[in-house]
Amino acid sequence: MNVEAQLEATIRDLVDGRRGILAADESTGTIGKRFAAVGLESTPETRRQWRALLLGAPGLAEAVAGVILFEETLEQCDDAGVPLPEVARRAGLVPGIKVDKGTAPLPGAPGDRVTHGLDGLEERLRAACARGARFAKWREVYPIGPHNPTPLGIEANAEVLARYAAVCQSLGVVPIVEPEVLIDGDHEIDRAAAVCEAVWHAVFHALHRHGVLLEYTILKPSMVTPGRERRRAPPEEVAEATLRVLKRTVPAAVPAVNFLSGGQTPEEATANLDAINRRRGNAPWQLGFSFARALQQPALEIWAGRPERVAAAQAALVRRARLAQLAMAGSYEPAMEAA
Ligand code: 13P
């Protein structure tokens, strides 16, 4: 298959109008924090067990089209000895890979960060493809503060995202472009909207500069919400702000916007996604999810390393994915949480 046919086939599999993406690509540091919160030690073996539990959840592929994996997972197998990317593929989930190397301070822009990992990116992508990955993810972060993100931070991060996306497409790998505007802080929703507008605008300007084909690109943005330390905004308000800024900045050629959950509770992220889809009007993109915490958290609390809880944890994961799927259709009701 040539590169463009490969990109097209992957977009067709990931963007089918009814399913989202599971992010299971926490770095070793991040998964360590999630495990510690449920009293579980993070070792290669506990991480293997957890990722095998997620990928083996019966019925997951009815609500999830693809799964983002961490490098380590590519090398691990389930209890039957089947490589985990192959477990995903057999289950009907397109395997993807997180290829960034995490963030570091951006010199010249105090308070901002930039993501490392462009060096050796092509080799890492080729190795991941050989293990079955068909799409990739790269995350840049933008803290909101009185002086952040700076204009330099916005430009530098956009440039890196675009360089990553161009390398992916040259190898036939669909890039998920993730500019995460952080939820931390006590800012109003209007401030988050202004930051998201500047960030998304810069990202698409950079993608254009680098010749990235938007038809084969997925955007993974934050929802526009007030800072975590503020009173929560009603879902209608989040939806209106998010749609307004998306319409101002994201070209219609982009097939899908798959939101991250970014520290919202599962219920909150699902209700907000639902409100976004109820108010979508003539929005040209599929509006779905690529949640990590909002899909995994309840399941992780149930499992916490106990083999006898695997089936219950898998059911909790699939339940969250189904609710998120209903939200993609604008037919989620908070009352479903009690059922
Ligand atoms: P959350 O949904 O937990 O924000 O994670 C999404 C993700 O992939 C962060 O990079």
Tab-separated table of C-alpha atoms and ligand atoms in Angstrom:
chain	number	residue	atom	x	y	z
A	1	MET	CA	0.000	0.000	0.000
A	2	ASN	CA	1.342	3.466	-0.780
A	3	VAL	CA	1.615	6.050	1.946
A	4	GLU	CA	-1.558	7.952	1.106
A	5	ALA	CA	-3.660	4.775	0.842
A	6	GLN	CA	-2.300	3.728	4.234
A	7	LEU	CA	-3.244	7.079	5.807
A	8	GLU	CA	-6.678	6.905	4.255
A	9	ALA	CA	-7.342	3.368	5.489
A	10	THR	CA	-6.302	4.266	9.033
A	11	ILE	CA	-8.531	7.346	9.104
A	12	ARG	CA	-11.411	5.220	7.825
A	13	ASP	CA	-10.880	2.741	10.682
A	14	LEU	CA	-10.456	5.406	13.394
A	15	VAL	CA	-13.171	7.843	12.311
A	16	ASP	CA	-16.332	5.838	11.770
A	17	GLY	CA	-18.853	8.259	13.235
A	18	ARG	CA	-19.609	6.230	16.356
A	19	ARG	CA	-16.452	5.200	18.231
A	20	GLY	CA	-13.658	6.951	20.100
A	21	ILE	CA	-10.078	6.193	21.127
A	22	LEU	CA	-8.714	4.796	24.408
A	23	ALA	CA	-5.493	6.460	25.559
A	24	ALA	CA	-3.483	3.814	27.439
A	25	ASP	CA	-0.107	5.422	26.771
A	26	GLU	CA	0.845	6.808	30.173
A	27	SER	CA	4.597	7.161	30.532
A	28	THR	CA	6.236	5.091	33.256
A	29	GLY	CA	6.213	8.118	35.566
A	30	THR	CA	2.536	8.910	35.006
A	31	ILE	CA	1.272	5.353	35.366
A	32	GLY	CA	3.336	5.129	38.565
A	33	LYS	CA	1.270	7.994	40.025
A	34	ARG	CA	-2.021	6.416	38.925
A	35	PHE	CA	-1.038	3.043	40.424
A	36	ALA	CA	0.229	4.623	43.660
A	37	ALA	CA	-3.171	6.284	44.103
A	38	VAL	CA	-4.775	2.816	44.328
A	39	GLY	CA	-1.961	1.365	46.431
A	40	LEU	CA	-0.353	-0.604	43.627
A	41	GLU	CA	3.336	-0.806	42.844
A	42	SER	CA	4.293	0.036	39.267
A	43	THR	CA	6.550	-2.644	37.789
A	44	PRO	CA	6.871	-3.925	34.221
A	45	GLU	CA	4.704	-6.878	35.316
A	46	THR	CA	1.870	-4.836	36.918
A	47	ARG	CA	1.877	-2.518	33.898
A	48	ARG	CA	1.691	-5.537	31.596
A	49	GLN	CA	-1.224	-6.981	33.572
A	50	TRP	CA	-3.093	-3.659	33.494
A	51	ARG	CA	-2.629	-3.073	29.769
A	52	ALA	CA	-3.571	-6.689	28.995
A	53	LEU	CA	-6.725	-6.220	31.092
A	54	LEU	CA	-7.666	-3.086	29.121
A	55	LEU	CA	-7.011	-4.559	25.668
A	56	GLY	CA	-8.735	-7.809	26.526
A	57	ALA	CA	-11.954	-6.192	27.806
A	58	PRO	CA	-14.822	-8.010	26.054
A	59	GLY	CA	-16.884	-5.632	23.930
A	60	LEU	CA	-14.457	-2.699	24.083
A	61	ALA	CA	-14.253	-2.452	20.291
A	62	GLU	CA	-17.972	-1.699	20.104
A	63	ALA	CA	-17.276	1.769	21.528
A	64	VAL	CA	-13.563	2.233	20.864
A	65	ALA	CA	-11.885	2.175	17.432
A	66	GLY	CA	-8.252	2.583	18.430
A	67	VAL	CA	-5.948	2.467	21.414
A	68	ILE	CA	-2.826	4.524	22.082
A	69	LEU	CA	-0.017	2.463	23.589
A	70	PHE	CA	3.213	3.310	25.388
A	71	GLU	CA	6.505	2.039	23.910
A	72	GLU	CA	6.963	-0.575	26.646
A	73	THR	CA	3.566	-2.119	25.826
A	74	LEU	CA	4.648	-2.873	22.251
A	75	GLU	CA	7.123	-5.395	23.670
A	76	GLN	CA	4.750	-7.061	26.151
A	77	CYS	CA	2.414	-10.046	25.785
A	78	ASP	CA	-0.833	-11.158	27.375
A	79	ASP	CA	-0.999	-14.273	29.600
A	80	ALA	CA	-1.330	-16.472	26.523
A	81	GLY	CA	1.881	-15.048	25.044
A	82	VAL	CA	0.212	-12.930	22.339
A	83	PRO	CA	1.954	-9.556	21.818
A	84	LEU	CA	-0.302	-6.795	23.157
A	85	PRO	CA	-0.488	-4.841	19.856
A	86	GLU	CA	-1.713	-8.069	18.258
A	87	VAL	CA	-4.234	-8.559	21.079
A	88	ALA	CA	-5.570	-5.098	20.195
A	89	ARG	CA	-5.687	-5.826	16.489
A	90	ARG	CA	-7.514	-9.135	16.956
A	91	ALA	CA	-10.046	-7.378	19.183
A	92	GLY	CA	-10.822	-4.877	16.403
A	93	LEU	CA	-8.832	-1.993	17.902
A	94	VAL	CA	-6.308	-0.091	15.755
A	95	PRO	CA	-3.016	0.090	17.704
A	96	GLY	CA	-1.289	3.478	17.971
A	97	ILE	CA	1.835	4.691	19.728
A	98	LYS	CA	2.816	7.687	21.853
A	99	VAL	CA	6.111	8.842	20.364
A	100	ASP	CA	6.950	11.982	22.302
A	101	LYS	CA	9.539	11.931	25.085
A	102	GLY	CA	7.776	14.205	27.564
A	103	THR	CA	8.141	17.889	28.341
A	104	ALA	CA	10.911	20.138	29.636
A	105	PRO	CA	11.125	23.893	30.336
A	106	LEU	CA	11.284	26.056	27.219
A	107	PRO	CA	14.285	28.384	27.569
A	108	GLY	CA	13.327	31.998	26.896
A	109	ALA	CA	9.709	31.432	27.908
A	110	PRO	CA	9.584	31.177	31.725
A	111	GLY	CA	6.715	28.930	32.850
A	112	ASP	CA	6.175	27.357	29.430
A	113	ARG	CA	7.272	23.881	28.423
A	114	VAL	CA	8.151	22.145	25.178
A	115	THR	CA	8.053	18.461	24.287
A	116	HIS	CA	11.208	16.540	23.412
A	117	GLY	CA	11.580	13.600	21.048
A	118	LEU	CA	12.047	14.830	17.479
A	119	ASP	CA	15.551	13.317	17.419
A	120	GLY	CA	15.262	9.685	16.372
A	121	LEU	CA	11.531	10.053	15.737
A	122	GLU	CA	11.610	8.396	12.332
A	123	GLU	CA	13.454	5.336	13.689
A	124	ARG	CA	11.064	5.037	16.639
A	125	LEU	CA	8.069	5.263	14.313
A	126	ARG	CA	9.475	2.605	12.001
A	127	ALA	CA	10.057	0.292	14.963
A	128	ALA	CA	6.515	0.890	16.253
A	129	CYS	CA	5.043	0.247	12.794
A	130	ALA	CA	6.919	-3.045	12.621
A	131	ARG	CA	5.036	-3.994	15.812
A	132	GLY	CA	1.670	-3.033	14.347
A	133	ALA	CA	1.179	0.663	15.173
A	134	ARG	CA	-0.770	2.577	12.508
A	135	PHE	CA	-1.160	5.953	14.158
A	136	ALA	CA	0.808	8.046	16.629
A	137	LYS	CA	0.327	10.656	19.323
A	138	TRP	CA	2.393	13.634	20.445
A	139	ARG	CA	1.417	15.940	23.313
A	140	GLU	CA	2.451	19.537	23.931
A	141	VAL	CA	1.306	21.236	27.149
A	142	TYR	CA	0.304	24.841	27.793
A	143	PRO	CA	-0.088	26.037	31.383
A	144	ILE	CA	-2.453	28.967	31.911
A	145	GLY	CA	-1.086	31.687	34.209
A	146	PRO	CA	-0.864	35.464	34.277
A	147	HIS	CA	2.041	35.333	31.786
A	148	ASN	CA	1.562	31.891	30.210
A	149	PRO	CA	1.479	30.586	27.674
A	150	THR	CA	3.829	33.163	26.147
A	151	PRO	CA	3.727	34.001	22.420
A	152	LEU	CA	7.053	32.163	22.097
A	153	GLY	CA	5.644	29.100	23.879
A	154	ILE	CA	2.651	29.030	21.548
A	155	GLU	CA	4.846	29.311	18.449
A	156	ALA	CA	7.536	26.835	19.531
A	157	ASN	CA	5.041	24.156	20.564
A	158	ALA	CA	3.091	24.517	17.314
A	159	GLU	CA	6.281	24.152	15.292
A	160	VAL	CA	7.223	20.931	17.115
A	161	LEU	CA	3.736	19.439	16.678
A	162	ALA	CA	3.858	20.191	12.961
A	163	ARG	CA	7.325	18.679	12.512
A	164	TYR	CA	6.155	15.525	14.296
A	165	ALA	CA	2.991	15.313	12.187
A	166	ALA	CA	4.933	15.728	8.928
A	167	VAL	CA	7.345	12.906	9.844
A	168	CYS	CA	4.410	10.626	10.711
A	169	GLN	CA	2.632	11.228	7.418
A	170	SER	CA	5.816	10.666	5.404
A	171	LEU	CA	5.788	7.108	6.821
A	172	GLY	CA	2.050	6.508	6.366
A	173	VAL	CA	1.283	6.971	10.070
A	174	VAL	CA	-1.743	9.092	11.031
A	175	PRO	CA	-0.688	11.779	13.536
A	176	ILE	CA	-2.836	12.661	16.525
A	177	VAL	CA	-1.897	16.241	17.313
A	178	GLU	CA	-2.436	16.958	21.017
A	179	PRO	CA	-2.040	20.523	22.241
A	180	GLU	CA	-3.145	20.174	25.881
A	181	VAL	CA	-4.130	23.479	27.456
A	182	LEU	CA	-3.941	22.563	31.139
A	183	ILE	CA	-6.951	22.767	33.449
A	184	ASP	CA	-4.848	23.847	36.480
A	185	GLY	CA	-5.463	27.334	37.810
A	186	ASP	CA	-8.260	29.641	38.876
A	187	HIS	CA	-8.915	31.287	35.496
A	188	GLU	CA	-12.382	31.975	34.049
A	189	ILE	CA	-13.668	30.063	31.039
A	190	ASP	CA	-13.138	33.151	28.838
A	191	ARG	CA	-9.420	33.071	29.565
A	192	ALA	CA	-9.263	29.362	28.609
A	193	ALA	CA	-11.153	30.175	25.409
A	194	ALA	CA	-8.699	32.938	24.480
A	195	VAL	CA	-5.716	30.649	25.128
A	196	CYS	CA	-7.234	27.747	23.154
A	197	GLU	CA	-7.990	30.077	20.263
A	198	ALA	CA	-4.390	31.305	20.087
A	199	VAL	CA	-2.984	27.782	20.510
A	200	TRP	CA	-5.199	26.042	17.942
A	201	HIS	CA	-4.718	28.862	15.452
A	202	ALA	CA	-0.918	28.582	15.772
A	203	VAL	CA	-1.057	24.780	15.474
A	204	PHE	CA	-3.007	24.836	12.212
A	205	HIS	CA	-0.836	27.618	10.823
A	206	ALA	CA	2.242	25.454	11.544
A	207	LEU	CA	0.626	22.308	10.079
A	208	HIS	CA	-0.015	24.299	6.903
A	209	ARG	CA	3.594	25.569	6.828
A	210	HIS	CA	4.862	21.983	7.022
A	211	GLY	CA	2.527	20.662	4.339
A	212	VAL	CA	0.682	18.314	6.699
A	213	LEU	CA	-2.421	16.844	5.067
A	214	LEU	CA	-5.292	17.779	7.360
A	215	GLU	CA	-7.497	15.046	5.878
A	216	TYR	CA	-5.216	12.513	7.568
A	217	THR	CA	-4.749	14.314	10.882
A	218	ILE	CA	-6.728	13.983	14.138
A	219	LEU	CA	-6.845	16.852	16.634
A	220	LYS	CA	-6.840	15.938	20.329
A	221	PRO	CA	-7.583	19.155	22.206
A	222	SER	CA	-8.728	20.077	25.690
A	223	MET	CA	-12.351	21.071	26.151
A	224	VAL	CA	-12.693	24.765	26.966
A	225	THR	CA	-13.440	24.872	30.712
A	226	PRO	CA	-12.743	27.191	33.635
A	227	GLY	CA	-9.640	26.433	35.723
A	228	ARG	CA	-9.889	23.530	38.153
A	229	GLU	CA	-9.954	25.883	41.169
A	230	ARG	CA	-13.017	27.744	39.858
A	231	ARG	CA	-16.643	26.748	40.086
A	232	ARG	CA	-17.431	24.200	37.395
A	233	ALA	CA	-19.217	25.569	34.318
A	234	PRO	CA	-22.453	23.894	33.178
A	235	PRO	CA	-21.932	21.557	30.185
A	236	GLU	CA	-23.875	23.938	27.912
A	237	GLU	CA	-21.367	26.695	28.636
A	238	VAL	CA	-18.383	24.394	28.032
A	239	ALA	CA	-19.973	23.214	24.779
A	240	GLU	CA	-20.644	26.704	23.495
A	241	ALA	CA	-17.137	27.967	24.273
A	242	THR	CA	-15.503	24.838	22.837
A	243	LEU	CA	-17.520	24.893	19.607
A	244	ARG	CA	-17.047	28.626	19.127
A	245	VAL	CA	-13.258	28.357	19.354
A	246	LEU	CA	-13.075	25.165	17.252
A	247	LYS	CA	-15.116	26.819	14.481
A	248	ARG	CA	-12.786	29.814	14.478
A	249	THR	CA	-9.599	27.793	14.219
A	250	VAL	CA	-9.994	24.228	12.907
A	251	PRO	CA	-10.338	23.751	9.123
A	252	ALA	CA	-13.190	21.627	7.826
A	253	ALA	CA	-10.692	19.261	6.176
A	254	VAL	CA	-9.873	17.765	9.574
A	255	PRO	CA	-11.971	14.597	9.923
A	256	ALA	CA	-12.100	14.274	13.703
A	257	VAL	CA	-11.606	16.057	16.984
A	258	ASN	CA	-11.045	13.552	19.808
A	259	PHE	CA	-11.011	15.390	23.144
A	260	LEU	CA	-8.738	14.489	26.050
A	261	SER	CA	-10.295	14.387	29.519
A	262	GLY	CA	-7.513	16.380	31.189
A	263	GLY	CA	-8.363	15.760	34.837
A	264	GLN	CA	-12.135	16.139	34.550
A	265	THR	CA	-14.056	13.367	36.295
A	266	PRO	CA	-15.449	10.666	34.002
A	267	GLU	CA	-18.985	12.019	34.550
A	268	GLU	CA	-17.953	15.590	33.811
A	269	ALA	CA	-15.984	14.743	30.651
A	270	THR	CA	-18.872	12.611	29.376
A	271	ALA	CA	-21.537	15.237	30.099
A	272	ASN	CA	-19.438	17.919	28.407
A	273	LEU	CA	-18.853	15.748	25.322
A	274	ASP	CA	-22.580	15.083	25.173
A	275	ALA	CA	-23.400	18.804	25.365
A	276	ILE	CA	-20.849	19.531	22.629
A	277	ASN	CA	-22.531	17.016	20.321
A	278	ARG	CA	-26.049	18.221	21.147
A	279	ARG	CA	-25.038	21.753	20.116
A	280	ARG	CA	-22.760	20.816	17.216
A	281	GLY	CA	-25.079	22.320	14.558
A	282	ASN	CA	-23.234	22.352	11.252
A	283	ALA	CA	-19.793	21.571	12.732
A	284	PRO	CA	-17.909	19.641	10.018
A	285	TRP	CA	-15.819	17.276	12.196
A	286	GLN	CA	-16.629	14.129	14.146
A	287	LEU	CA	-16.509	15.179	17.821
A	288	GLY	CA	-15.345	12.213	19.884
A	289	PHE	CA	-13.053	11.181	22.694
A	290	SER	CA	-9.504	10.020	23.309
A	291	PHE	CA	-9.729	9.811	27.076
A	292	ALA	CA	-7.256	8.142	29.412
A	293	ARG	CA	-8.388	8.901	32.971
A	294	ALA	CA	-12.080	9.359	32.154
A	295	LEU	CA	-12.186	5.804	30.740
A	296	GLN	CA	-9.665	4.025	32.960
A	297	GLN	CA	-10.054	5.495	36.441
A	298	PRO	CA	-13.080	3.564	37.746
A	299	ALA	CA	-11.680	0.325	36.307
A	300	LEU	CA	-8.278	0.899	37.905
A	301	GLU	CA	-9.879	1.499	41.299
A	302	ILE	CA	-11.791	-1.784	41.012
A	303	TRP	CA	-8.774	-3.782	39.874
A	304	ALA	CA	-5.935	-2.339	41.989
A	305	GLY	CA	-3.845	-5.395	41.109
A	306	ARG	CA	-6.324	-8.064	42.277
A	307	PRO	CA	-6.666	-10.944	39.780
A	308	GLU	CA	-10.188	-11.794	40.970
A	309	ARG	CA	-11.355	-8.296	39.967
A	310	VAL	CA	-10.223	-8.417	36.326
A	311	ALA	CA	-13.682	-9.089	34.875
A	312	ALA	CA	-15.351	-6.397	37.010
A	313	ALA	CA	-12.672	-3.870	36.040
A	314	GLN	CA	-13.094	-4.726	32.348
A	315	ALA	CA	-16.846	-4.244	32.662
A	316	ALA	CA	-16.292	-0.826	34.274
A	317	LEU	CA	-13.993	0.209	31.425
A	318	VAL	CA	-16.473	-0.883	28.768
A	319	ARG	CA	-19.294	0.879	30.609
A	320	ARG	CA	-17.386	4.199	30.564
A	321	ALA	CA	-16.578	3.695	26.869
A	322	ARG	CA	-20.258	3.033	26.087
A	323	LEU	CA	-21.331	6.172	27.965
A	324	ALA	CA	-18.721	8.212	26.072
A	325	GLN	CA	-20.042	6.685	22.857
A	326	LEU	CA	-23.569	7.801	23.770
A	327	ALA	CA	-22.142	11.283	24.391
A	328	MET	CA	-20.701	11.258	20.855
A	329	ALA	CA	-24.258	10.803	19.639
A	330	GLY	CA	-25.623	13.465	22.014
A	331	SER	CA	-27.787	10.869	23.737
A	332	TYR	CA	-26.116	10.528	27.148
A	333	GLU	CA	-28.152	11.344	30.258
A	334	PRO	CA	-26.552	11.876	33.707
A	335	ALA	CA	-29.245	9.560	35.109
A	336	MET	CA	-27.490	6.694	33.267
A	337	GLU	CA	-24.686	6.967	35.816
A	338	ALA	CA	-26.939	5.518	38.496
A	339	ALA	CA	-28.134	2.590	36.385
B	1	13P	P1	-6.548	12.240	29.840
B	1	13P	O1	-7.819	11.914	29.131
B	1	13P	O2	-6.366	11.534	31.149
B	1	13P	O3	-6.298	13.721	29.899
B	1	13P	O4	-5.355	11.659	28.967
B	1	13P	C1	-5.357	11.878	27.616
B	1	13P	C2	-3.972	11.805	27.141
B	1	13P	O5	-3.653	11.018	26.290
B	1	13P	C3	-2.995	12.737	27.725
B	1	13P	O6	-1.855	12.777	26.927
